[in-house]
């Protein structure tokens, strides 16, 4: 199918459908090209337990707001798919599914959009493919030993998908902490590699954090208003999880579950992952940023005479990150190379466990049987690399 | 969504001896011309006797050309008498700690100035733990390098404790030596 129209919208998700609704309202001719089905990434690229990070009352589209009986709840991925599919029917969006756009080429007066043998010509193109649809796999992932499975947050589904053994989760923003939490609760040994992250409590002074971000105007800030746009754009997503009842999920939560914390994954030396020694500063910086945000919320309450309606600030604050923990877990960390070393030799059963004492890998190696090397299971990683030992002792 | 943590910075005038305008101009210039940002730092070390060596630092390369420091700086390195040496200079491990402290302190001054914080006194005490069984070859499982490094800043300035903690945190994010010590670096050593 090919054709000529005013606007080509690429992607039939939240943004693409919203644009379609507005264009339709204004009588602007358009087509929405979608590589899969409507809400494709919500159908095909999300893990099973994921819920939206934003409460239901925040989920809005042009002409549609949440009217269910759980405004403070968090939608499952299936519910998001239903919502978007229903919305598409309601607005009669001209979606063409199963069309993967290969390129957009500017020409006089507009663009040619190529998808396989099809070509769409338009005056304007709206790219609505999502902010995080391509896994950003750290370069070091290419050096990971072949016998380790690695997958990205786009291909991870649930703990049962992984062969037995410990897991290194790389990245401590929403996806990373949620996957680490789920794996730790399933009984896995988990080590979380922590870089820059933004720690926020799920609720503060009786309100959801997103309620506060909306109230203090943080969601109205435009990129033009920031002092350093590039820095703002690189800012990590909020460390949050949606669910009922609402709960905090941060590195303290994970430490309490027995997960180990290490710095950013920066290299692979043979069978050892090398992690940056900057973990303490990452934790401190996240605490300081959180304090500044909560101070800003407190100021807002003060200025708007709102104090009688919400809890007082003091006890509602989450406790500081316990950054001493990672140093007290020598069984999980080996201080032999630059930064922290994770003992992760090829055929090791459980080198990170307390049973083996100090993560002493030569001894651990003797304890386990070698296993045949199998090819990597999945495309390497984005924000999260599952570095996963496929060996059973 | 932009996160709520991006600050807009108004800069009150403070004098910490940092030329803030020049730094901000340099950042813009190097953003526009990345080739100019390629610096090469050089140190030349001569063996004197025993474990005593003398390192001279004078030329460096950057902004597309060769430069000289205003004067040659000389650093003596040696091992202490504890190691049956003559103690003619600081141990190279201490010089590494000095490099870290100097780099972080320069960062503290720059970041504080950027944030309009007047500094009166900044003291950094750096401690590096080292298990000497590594370098002496007594235990192959003990690493040669530091097991851990602690830096404690004592700062007298017109700012809250959290503001100063944020300055110290940011100085780590912008420090070359902190980066070099906390991340792996490819080091090639060969004969001339």
Coordinates of C-alpha atoms in Angstrom, one line a residue:
Chain A
X1 CA 0.0 0.0 0.0
X2 CA 1.3 3.4 -0.8
X3 CA -0.1 6.9 -1.1
X4 CA 0.0 10.6 -0.6
X5 CA -1.4 12.4 2.4
X6 CA -0.8 15.5 4.5
X7 CA 0.9 13.9 7.5
X8 CA 2.5 10.5 8.1
X9 CA 2.5 9.5 11.7
X10 CA 5.0 6.7 12.6
X11 CA 3.8 4.6 15.5
X12 CA 0.4 3.8 16.8
X13 CA 1.0 4.1 20.5
X14 CA 0.0 6.7 23.1
X15 CA 1.6 9.6 21.2
X16 CA 0.8 8.5 17.7
X17 CA -2.9 8.0 18.5
X18 CA -3.1 11.3 20.3
X19 CA -1.7 13.1 17.3
X20 CA -4.1 11.2 15.0
X21 CA -7.0 12.3 17.2
X22 CA -5.9 15.9 17.0
X23 CA -5.2 15.8 13.3
X24 CA -8.6 14.1 12.7
X25 CA -10.3 16.8 14.7
X26 CA -8.7 19.5 12.6
X27 CA -9.6 17.7 9.3
X28 CA -6.0 17.1 8.4
X29 CA -5.5 14.1 6.2
X30 CA -3.1 11.5 7.6
X31 CA -2.1 7.9 8.0
X32 CA -0.6 6.2 11.0
X33 CA 2.0 3.6 10.1
X34 CA 2.5 0.9 12.7
X35 CA 5.1 -1.9 12.5
X36 CA 3.0 -4.4 14.5
X37 CA -0.4 -4.0 16.0
X38 CA -1.7 -0.9 17.8
X39 CA 0.3 -0.5 21.1
X40 CA 2.9 -2.9 19.7
X41 CA 5.6 -2.3 22.3
X42 CA 3.0 -2.8 25.1
X43 CA 2.1 -6.2 23.5
X44 CA 5.5 -7.4 22.6
X45 CA 8.3 -5.6 24.5
X46 CA 7.2 -5.5 28.1
X47 CA 7.8 -7.9 31.0
X48 CA 4.8 -9.8 32.5
X49 CA 4.6 -8.0 35.8
X50 CA 5.1 -4.4 34.6
X51 CA 2.6 -1.8 35.5
X52 CA 2.6 1.8 34.5
X53 CA 4.6 4.1 36.7
X54 CA 1.9 6.7 36.6
X55 CA -1.4 6.4 38.5
X56 CA -4.6 5.8 36.4
X57 CA -5.9 9.3 36.9
X58 CA -2.9 10.6 34.9
X59 CA -3.6 8.4 31.9
X60 CA -5.2 10.8 29.5
X61 CA -5.6 11.1 25.7
X62 CA -7.4 13.8 23.7
X63 CA -11.1 13.4 24.5
X64 CA -10.5 10.5 27.0
X65 CA -9.8 10.5 30.7
X66 CA -9.8 7.6 33.2
X67 CA -13.2 7.0 34.5
X68 CA -12.7 3.6 36.3
X69 CA -13.1 3.0 40.0
X70 CA -9.4 2.9 40.8
X71 CA -7.9 6.3 40.0
X72 CA -4.9 5.7 42.2
X73 CA -4.1 2.3 40.7
X74 CA -1.5 1.5 38.1
X75 CA -2.5 -0.2 34.8
X76 CA -1.1 -3.5 33.7
X77 CA 0.4 -3.8 30.2
X78 CA -2.8 -5.7 29.1
X79 CA -4.9 -2.8 30.3
X80 CA -2.7 -0.3 28.4
X81 CA -3.2 -2.4 25.3
X82 CA -6.9 -2.5 25.8
X83 CA -7.1 1.2 26.4
X84 CA -5.1 2.1 23.3
X85 CA -7.0 -0.4 21.1
X86 CA -10.3 1.0 22.3
X87 CA -9.2 4.5 21.8
X88 CA -8.1 3.7 18.3
X89 CA -11.6 2.4 17.5
X90 CA -13.3 5.4 19.1
X91 CA -11.4 7.9 17.1
X92 CA -11.4 5.7 14.0
X93 CA -7.7 6.4 13.6
X94 CA -6.5 5.5 10.0
X95 CA -3.9 3.0 11.2
X96 CA -2.1 0.8 8.8
X97 CA -0.6 -2.1 10.8
X98 CA 2.3 -4.4 9.9
X99 CA 4.2 -1.6 8.2
X100 CA 7.8 -1.0 9.3
X101 CA 9.2 2.3 8.2
X102 CA 12.8 2.0 6.9
X103 CA 13.6 5.6 6.0
X104 CA 12.2 9.1 5.8
X105 CA 13.7 11.1 3.0
X106 CA 13.2 14.9 2.7
X107 CA 12.1 16.2 -0.7
X108 CA 10.8 19.6 -1.9
X109 CA 7.6 20.4 0.0
X110 CA 7.7 17.4 2.3
X111 CA 8.9 13.9 2.8
X112 CA 8.9 10.4 1.3
X113 CA 8.5 7.7 3.8
X114 CA 9.7 4.3 2.7
X115 CA 8.6 1.0 4.2
X116 CA 9.7 -2.0 2.2
X117 CA 8.4 -1.6 -1.3
X118 CA 5.8 1.0 -0.1
X119 CA 6.2 4.7 -0.3
X120 CA 4.2 7.4 1.4
X121 CA 4.5 11.0 0.4
X122 CA 3.5 13.7 2.8
X123 CA 3.9 17.3 3.8
X124 CA 4.9 16.4 7.3
X125 CA 6.1 13.4 9.3
X126 CA 5.5 12.8 13.0
X127 CA 7.9 10.3 14.6
X128 CA 5.9 8.8 17.5
X129 CA 8.0 5.6 18.0
X130 CA 8.5 6.1 21.7
X131 CA 11.4 7.5 23.8
X132 CA 12.9 4.2 24.8
X133 CA 12.1 1.7 22.0
X134 CA 15.7 0.9 21.1
X135 CA 17.8 -1.0 23.6
X136 CA 20.9 1.0 24.5
X137 CA 23.3 -1.8 25.0
X138 CA 26.6 -0.8 26.7
X139 CA 29.6 -1.4 24.5
X140 CA 31.1 -3.7 27.1
X141 CA 28.3 -6.2 26.5
X142 CA 30.1 -7.4 23.3
X143 CA 32.9 -8.6 25.6
X144 CA 30.7 -10.7 27.8
X145 CA 31.6 -14.4 27.6
X146 CA 29.4 -16.4 25.2
X147 CA 28.2 -18.8 27.8
X148 CA 26.3 -16.1 29.6
X149 CA 22.8 -15.3 28.6
X150 CA 22.1 -11.6 28.2
X151 CA 18.9 -10.0 27.5
X152 CA 17.4 -6.5 27.5
X153 CA 14.4 -5.1 29.3
X154 CA 12.7 -5.4 25.9
X155 CA 13.1 -9.2 25.8
X156 CA 12.9 -10.0 29.6
X157 CA 9.6 -11.5 30.6
X158 CA 9.9 -13.2 34.0
X159 CA 12.4 -15.0 36.2
X160 CA 11.4 -18.5 34.8
X161 CA 12.8 -17.4 31.5
X162 CA 16.3 -17.5 32.8
X163 CA 18.4 -20.7 33.5
X164 CA 19.3 -21.3 37.1
X165 CA 22.0 -19.1 38.7
X166 CA 22.7 -15.6 39.8
X167 CA 21.9 -12.5 37.7
X168 CA 23.7 -9.2 37.2
X169 CA 21.1 -6.5 36.5
X170 CA 22.7 -3.4 34.9
X171 CA 20.9 -0.2 35.5
X172 CA 19.1 1.1 38.6
X173 CA 16.3 3.2 37.1
X174 CA 12.7 2.0 37.0
X175 CA 13.3 -1.1 34.7
X176 CA 16.5 -2.2 36.4
X177 CA 15.2 -2.0 40.0
X178 CA 11.9 -3.6 39.1
X179 CA 13.6 -6.6 37.3
X180 CA 16.2 -6.9 40.2
X181 CA 13.3 -6.8 42.7
X182 CA 11.4 -9.5 40.9
X183 CA 14.4 -11.7 40.5
X184 CA 15.5 -11.4 44.1
X185 CA 11.9 -12.2 45.3
X186 CA 11.9 -15.3 43.1
X187 CA 14.9 -16.5 45.2
X188 CA 17.6 -15.6 42.7
X189 CA 20.9 -14.2 43.8
X190 CA 21.0 -10.7 42.3
X191 CA 23.7 -8.1 41.9
X192 CA 22.6 -4.7 40.7
X193 CA 25.0 -2.4 38.9
X194 CA 24.2 1.1 39.8
X195 CA 25.0 4.2 37.8
X196 CA 23.3 7.6 37.8
X197 CA 19.7 7.3 39.0
X198 CA 16.9 9.4 40.3
X199 CA 15.6 8.2 43.7
X200 CA 12.0 9.2 44.6
X201 CA 9.5 7.8 47.1
X202 CA 6.3 6.3 45.6
X203 CA 4.2 8.4 48.0
X204 CA 5.1 11.5 50.0
X205 CA 2.9 13.2 52.5
X206 CA -0.2 11.1 51.6
X207 CA 0.1 11.8 47.8
X208 CA 1.6 9.9 44.9
X209 CA 4.9 11.4 43.8
X210 CA 3.4 12.1 40.4
X211 CA 0.6 14.1 42.0
X212 CA 3.3 16.3 43.6
X213 CA 5.4 16.6 40.4
X214 CA 2.2 17.8 38.7
X215 CA 1.3 20.1 41.7
X216 CA 4.7 21.9 41.9
X217 CA 4.8 22.4 38.1
X218 CA 7.7 20.0 37.4
X219 CA 5.7 18.4 34.6
X220 CA 5.2 21.8 33.0
X221 CA 8.9 22.5 32.7
X222 CA 9.9 22.7 29.1
X223 CA 13.3 21.7 27.8
X224 CA 13.9 25.4 26.8
X225 CA 13.6 26.4 30.5
X226 CA 16.4 24.2 31.7
X227 CA 19.9 25.6 32.1
X228 CA 21.5 22.6 30.3
X229 CA 19.2 20.9 27.9
X230 CA 21.5 18.0 27.0
X231 CA 22.0 17.2 30.7
X232 CA 18.2 17.3 31.3
X233 CA 17.6 15.0 28.3
X234 CA 20.1 12.5 29.7
X235 CA 18.5 12.5 33.1
X236 CA 17.5 9.0 34.1
X237 CA 13.9 8.0 34.5
X238 CA 12.5 7.9 38.1
X239 CA 13.2 4.9 40.2
X240 CA 9.6 3.8 40.7
X241 CA 7.3 0.8 40.5
X242 CA 3.5 0.8 40.0
X243 CA 1.4 -1.6 42.0
X244 CA -1.1 -2.2 44.8
X245 CA -0.5 -1.4 47.5
X246 CA 1.9 1.4 46.5
X247 CA 5.4 0.9 47.7
X248 CA 8.9 2.3 47.5
X249 CA 11.5 0.5 45.4
X250 CA 15.0 1.7 45.7
X251 CA 18.5 0.3 46.4
X252 CA 17.6 0.1 50.2
X253 CA 14.7 -2.2 49.2
X254 CA 17.0 -4.4 47.2
X255 CA 19.7 -4.5 49.8
X256 CA 17.1 -5.6 52.3
X257 CA 16.2 -8.5 49.9
X258 CA 19.8 -9.5 49.9
X259 CA 20.8 -8.1 46.5
X260 CA 24.4 -6.8 46.2
X261 CA 25.1 -3.4 44.9
X262 CA 28.1 -2.6 42.6
X263 CA 29.0 0.4 40.5
X264 CA 28.4 1.0 36.8
X265 CA 29.4 -1.9 34.6
X266 CA 32.5 -0.5 32.8
X267 CA 34.4 -3.5 31.5
X268 CA 34.8 -7.2 31.3
X269 CA 38.1 -8.7 32.1
X270 CA 38.0 -12.4 31.1
X271 CA 35.4 -13.9 33.3
X272 CA 35.1 -10.9 35.6
X273 CA 32.8 -8.0 35.2
X274 CA 34.5 -4.7 36.1
X275 CA 32.4 -2.2 37.9
X276 CA 33.2 1.5 38.6
X277 CA 34.3 2.5 42.0
X278 CA 31.9 5.5 42.0
X279 CA 29.0 3.7 43.6
X280 CA 29.1 5.8 46.9
X281 CA 28.8 9.0 44.9
X282 CA 26.0 7.6 42.8
X283 CA 24.0 6.8 46.0
X284 CA 24.9 10.1 47.6
X285 CA 24.0 12.2 44.6
X286 CA 20.6 10.4 44.3
X287 CA 19.8 11.1 48.0
X288 CA 20.8 14.7 47.6
X289 CA 18.6 15.1 44.5
X290 CA 15.7 13.4 46.3
X291 CA 16.1 15.8 49.3
X292 CA 16.0 18.8 47.0
X293 CA 12.8 17.5 45.4
X294 CA 11.1 16.8 48.7
X295 CA 12.2 20.3 50.0
X296 CA 10.6 21.8 46.9
X297 CA 7.4 19.9 47.7
X298 CA 7.5 21.1 51.3
X299 CA 8.0 24.7 50.2
X300 CA 5.0 24.3 47.9
X301 CA 2.8 23.1 50.7
X302 CA 3.9 26.0 52.8
X303 CA 3.4 28.6 50.2
X304 CA -0.1 27.3 49.2
X305 CA -1.3 26.9 52.8
X306 CA -1.8 23.2 52.2
X307 CA -0.2 21.9 55.4
X308 CA -3.4 21.0 57.2
X309 CA -4.4 18.6 54.4
X310 CA -1.3 16.5 54.3
X311 CA 1.0 14.7 56.6
X312 CA 3.8 16.7 58.2
X313 CA 7.1 16.3 56.4
X314 CA 9.6 14.8 58.9
X315 CA 8.6 11.2 59.4
X316 CA 7.4 10.9 55.8
X317 CA 10.9 11.1 54.4
X318 CA 12.5 7.9 53.3
X319 CA 15.7 7.0 55.1
X320 CA 19.0 7.8 53.4
X321 CA 20.5 5.1 51.2
X322 CA 22.6 2.8 53.2
X323 CA 25.8 3.0 51.2
X324 CA 27.9 1.0 53.7
X325 CA 26.2 -2.2 52.7
X326 CA 28.0 -2.9 49.5
X327 CA 31.3 -2.8 51.3
X328 CA 30.2 -5.3 53.9
X329 CA 29.4 -8.0 51.4
X330 CA 32.8 -9.4 50.4
X331 CA 31.2 -12.7 49.4
X332 CA 29.6 -10.9 46.5
X333 CA 32.4 -8.6 45.6
X334 CA 36.0 -9.1 44.9
X335 CA 38.3 -6.2 45.4
X336 CA 41.0 -7.3 43.2
X337 CA 40.8 -5.3 40.0
X338 CA 39.9 -1.8 39.2
X339 CA 36.7 -1.0 41.0
X340 CA 34.7 -4.0 42.3
X341 CA 35.0 -7.3 40.7
X342 CA 32.2 -9.8 40.5
X343 CA 33.4 -13.3 40.5
X344 CA 31.7 -14.7 37.4
X345 CA 33.8 -17.5 36.0
X346 CA 32.3 -19.5 33.1
X347 CA 31.3 -22.7 34.7
X348 CA 30.7 -21.7 38.2
X349 CA 27.7 -22.8 40.0
X350 CA 27.1 -20.2 42.6
X351 CA 30.3 -18.3 43.1
X352 CA 28.5 -15.4 44.7
X353 CA 26.9 -17.3 47.4
X354 CA 27.7 -17.0 51.0
X355 CA 28.5 -20.7 51.1
X356 CA 31.7 -20.2 49.1
X357 CA 32.9 -17.7 51.6
X358 CA 34.7 -15.0 49.8
X359 CA 33.7 -15.4 46.2
X360 CA 36.9 -17.2 45.8
X361 CA 36.6 -18.3 42.3
X362 CA 39.3 -20.9 41.9
X363 CA 37.7 -22.9 44.7
X364 CA 34.2 -22.4 43.3
X365 CA 35.3 -23.6 39.9
X366 CA 36.2 -26.9 41.3
X367 CA 32.8 -27.3 42.8
X368 CA 30.8 -27.2 39.6
X369 CA 30.5 -29.1 36.4
X370 CA 31.4 -27.6 33.2
X371 CA 28.6 -27.2 30.8
X372 CA 28.5 -27.0 27.0
X373 CA 28.6 -23.5 25.7
X374 CA 25.3 -22.5 24.1
X375 CA 24.8 -19.6 21.8
X376 CA 23.6 -16.4 23.3
X377 CA 19.9 -16.4 23.7
X378 CA 18.9 -12.9 22.9
X379 CA 20.0 -9.6 21.5
X380 CA 22.3 -7.9 24.0
X381 CA 21.1 -5.2 26.3
X382 CA 19.8 -1.7 26.8
X383 CA 19.6 -0.2 30.1
X384 CA 19.6 -3.6 31.6
X385 CA 21.9 -6.4 30.9
X386 CA 21.0 -9.7 32.5
X387 CA 24.4 -11.2 33.0
X388 CA 23.4 -14.6 33.8
X389 CA 25.3 -17.6 34.7
X390 CA 24.0 -20.7 33.0
X391 CA 25.5 -23.2 35.3
X392 CA 24.0 -25.4 37.9
X393 CA 26.0 -26.9 40.6
Chain B
X1 CA 9.4 14.5 30.8
X2 CA 12.2 16.4 32.3
X3 CA 13.0 15.3 35.7
X4 CA 12.3 17.7 38.5
X5 CA 15.9 17.8 39.6
X6 CA 17.3 20.1 36.9
X7 CA 18.3 23.3 38.5
X8 CA 18.3 26.7 37.1
X9 CA 21.4 28.4 38.4
X10 CA 21.6 32.1 39.1
X11 CA 25.2 33.0 39.9
X12 CA 25.7 35.6 42.6
X13 CA 29.2 37.1 42.4
X14 CA 31.7 35.3 44.5
X15 CA 35.5 35.3 44.3
X16 CA 37.1 31.9 44.7
X17 CA 39.8 32.8 42.2
X18 CA 38.0 30.8 39.5
X19 CA 37.5 32.5 36.1
X20 CA 34.0 31.2 35.6
X21 CA 33.3 33.1 32.4
X22 CA 36.5 31.6 30.8
X23 CA 35.4 28.1 31.9
X24 CA 31.9 28.5 30.5
X25 CA 33.4 29.9 27.2
X26 CA 35.8 27.0 27.0
X27 CA 33.0 24.6 27.4
X28 CA 31.1 26.2 24.5
X29 CA 34.2 26.4 22.4
X30 CA 35.2 22.7 23.0
X31 CA 31.6 21.6 22.3
X32 CA 31.8 23.3 18.9
X33 CA 35.3 22.0 18.2
X34 CA 35.9 18.6 19.8
X35 CA 39.3 18.2 18.1
X36 CA 40.6 21.1 20.3
X37 CA 39.5 19.2 23.4
X38 CA 42.1 16.5 22.7
X39 CA 44.7 17.0 25.4
X40 CA 47.9 14.9 26.0
X41 CA 49.5 15.2 29.4
X42 CA 53.1 14.3 29.8
X43 CA 55.4 13.4 32.7
X44 CA 59.1 12.4 32.3
X45 CA 60.6 10.3 35.0
X46 CA 64.4 9.8 35.6
X47 CA 65.7 7.0 37.8
X48 CA 68.0 8.5 40.4
X49 CA 69.1 5.6 42.6
X50 CA 67.5 2.8 44.4
X51 CA 63.7 3.4 44.5
X52 CA 64.3 7.1 44.2
X53 CA 63.1 8.7 41.0
X54 CA 62.5 12.3 39.8
X55 CA 59.6 13.2 37.5
X56 CA 59.5 16.5 35.6
X57 CA 56.4 17.9 34.2
X58 CA 56.6 20.7 31.6
X59 CA 55.2 20.2 28.1
X60 CA 51.6 19.4 27.3
X61 CA 49.4 19.4 24.3
X62 CA 45.9 20.8 23.8
X63 CA 43.8 23.2 21.8
X64 CA 45.6 21.9 18.8
X65 CA 49.1 22.9 19.8
X66 CA 52.0 22.3 22.1
X67 CA 52.4 24.2 25.3
X68 CA 54.8 24.6 28.2
X69 CA 53.9 25.1 31.8
X70 CA 55.1 28.4 33.2
X71 CA 57.9 26.4 34.8
X72 CA 58.9 22.8 35.0
X73 CA 57.4 21.1 38.1
X74 CA 59.5 18.4 39.7
X75 CA 58.2 15.6 41.9
X76 CA 60.5 13.2 43.8
X77 CA 59.2 9.7 44.3
X78 CA 60.7 7.1 46.6
X79 CA 59.8 4.5 49.2
X80 CA 60.0 5.1 52.9
X81 CA 62.5 3.7 55.3
X82 CA 60.0 1.1 56.3
X83 CA 60.7 -0.5 53.0
X84 CA 64.5 -0.1 53.5
X85 CA 64.6 2.8 51.1
X86 CA 65.9 6.3 51.7
X87 CA 62.7 8.2 51.7
X88 CA 63.8 11.0 49.3
X89 CA 60.2 11.6 48.2
X90 CA 56.6 10.7 48.5
X91 CA 55.7 7.2 47.5
X92 CA 54.0 7.0 44.1
X93 CA 50.9 5.8 45.8
X94 CA 50.8 9.0 47.9
X95 CA 51.4 11.0 44.8
X96 CA 48.3 9.3 43.3
X97 CA 46.3 10.3 46.4
X98 CA 47.7 13.8 46.0
X99 CA 46.5 13.9 42.4
X100 CA 43.0 12.8 43.4
X101 CA 42.8 15.4 46.2
X102 CA 44.1 18.1 43.8
X103 CA 41.6 17.2 41.1
X104 CA 38.6 17.0 43.4
X105 CA 39.6 20.2 45.2
X106 CA 39.8 22.1 41.9
X107 CA 36.4 20.7 41.1
X108 CA 35.0 21.8 44.4
X109 CA 36.2 25.4 43.8
X110 CA 34.8 25.4 40.3
X111 CA 31.4 23.9 41.1
X112 CA 31.1 26.1 44.2
X113 CA 31.8 29.2 42.1
X114 CA 29.3 28.1 39.5
X115 CA 26.7 27.8 42.3
X116 CA 27.6 31.1 43.8
X117 CA 29.1 29.7 47.0
X118 CA 31.9 31.7 48.6
X119 CA 34.6 29.4 50.0
X120 CA 36.7 30.4 53.0
X121 CA 38.6 27.1 53.6
X122 CA 38.6 23.7 51.9
X123 CA 40.6 20.8 53.4
X124 CA 40.6 17.4 51.9
X125 CA 42.2 14.4 53.8
X126 CA 42.7 11.4 51.6
X127 CA 43.4 7.9 52.9
X128 CA 44.2 5.0 50.7
X129 CA 44.2 1.4 52.0
X130 CA 46.8 -0.8 50.6
X131 CA 47.6 -4.4 51.4
X132 CA 51.4 -4.6 50.9
X133 CA 51.3 -8.3 50.4
X134 CA 50.3 -7.6 46.8
X135 CA 53.2 -5.4 45.7
X136 CA 55.7 -7.5 47.6
X137 CA 54.5 -10.6 46.0
X138 CA 53.6 -12.4 49.2
X139 CA 50.1 -13.4 48.1
X140 CA 49.0 -13.6 44.5
X141 CA 45.3 -13.1 45.5
X142 CA 46.0 -9.7 47.0
X143 CA 45.8 -6.9 44.5
X144 CA 48.6 -4.4 44.2
X145 CA 46.5 -1.3 44.1
X146 CA 44.3 0.4 46.7
X147 CA 41.6 -1.7 48.3
X148 CA 39.7 1.5 49.0
X149 CA 40.2 5.2 49.1
X150 CA 38.4 7.7 51.4
X151 CA 38.3 11.4 50.9
X152 CA 37.0 13.6 53.6
X153 CA 36.3 17.3 52.8
X154 CA 36.2 19.9 55.5
X155 CA 34.7 23.0 54.0
X156 CA 34.1 26.4 55.5
X157 CA 31.6 28.3 53.3
X158 CA 28.3 30.1 53.3
X159 CA 26.2 27.1 52.3
X160 CA 24.2 24.4 54.0
X161 CA 25.7 21.0 54.6
X162 CA 23.5 19.5 51.8
X163 CA 24.6 22.2 49.4
X164 CA 28.3 21.4 50.2
X165 CA 27.6 17.7 49.8
X166 CA 26.1 18.4 46.4
X167 CA 29.2 20.4 45.4
X168 CA 31.5 17.6 46.5
X169 CA 29.3 15.1 44.7
X170 CA 29.4 17.1 41.5
X171 CA 33.1 17.5 41.7
X172 CA 33.4 13.7 41.6
X173 CA 31.3 13.6 38.5
X174 CA 33.6 16.0 36.7
X175 CA 37.0 14.8 38.0
X176 CA 39.6 13.2 35.6
X177 CA 41.6 11.6 38.4
X178 CA 38.5 10.3 40.2
X179 CA 37.4 8.8 36.9
X180 CA 40.8 7.3 36.3
X181 CA 40.9 5.7 39.7
X182 CA 37.3 4.4 39.7
X183 CA 37.2 3.0 36.1
X184 CA 39.5 0.8 34.1
X185 CA 42.0 2.6 31.8
X186 CA 44.0 1.0 29.0
X187 CA 47.7 1.4 30.0
X188 CA 50.3 0.5 27.5
X189 CA 53.9 0.2 28.7
X190 CA 56.8 -0.5 26.3
X191 CA 60.4 0.2 25.4
X192 CA 61.2 3.4 23.6

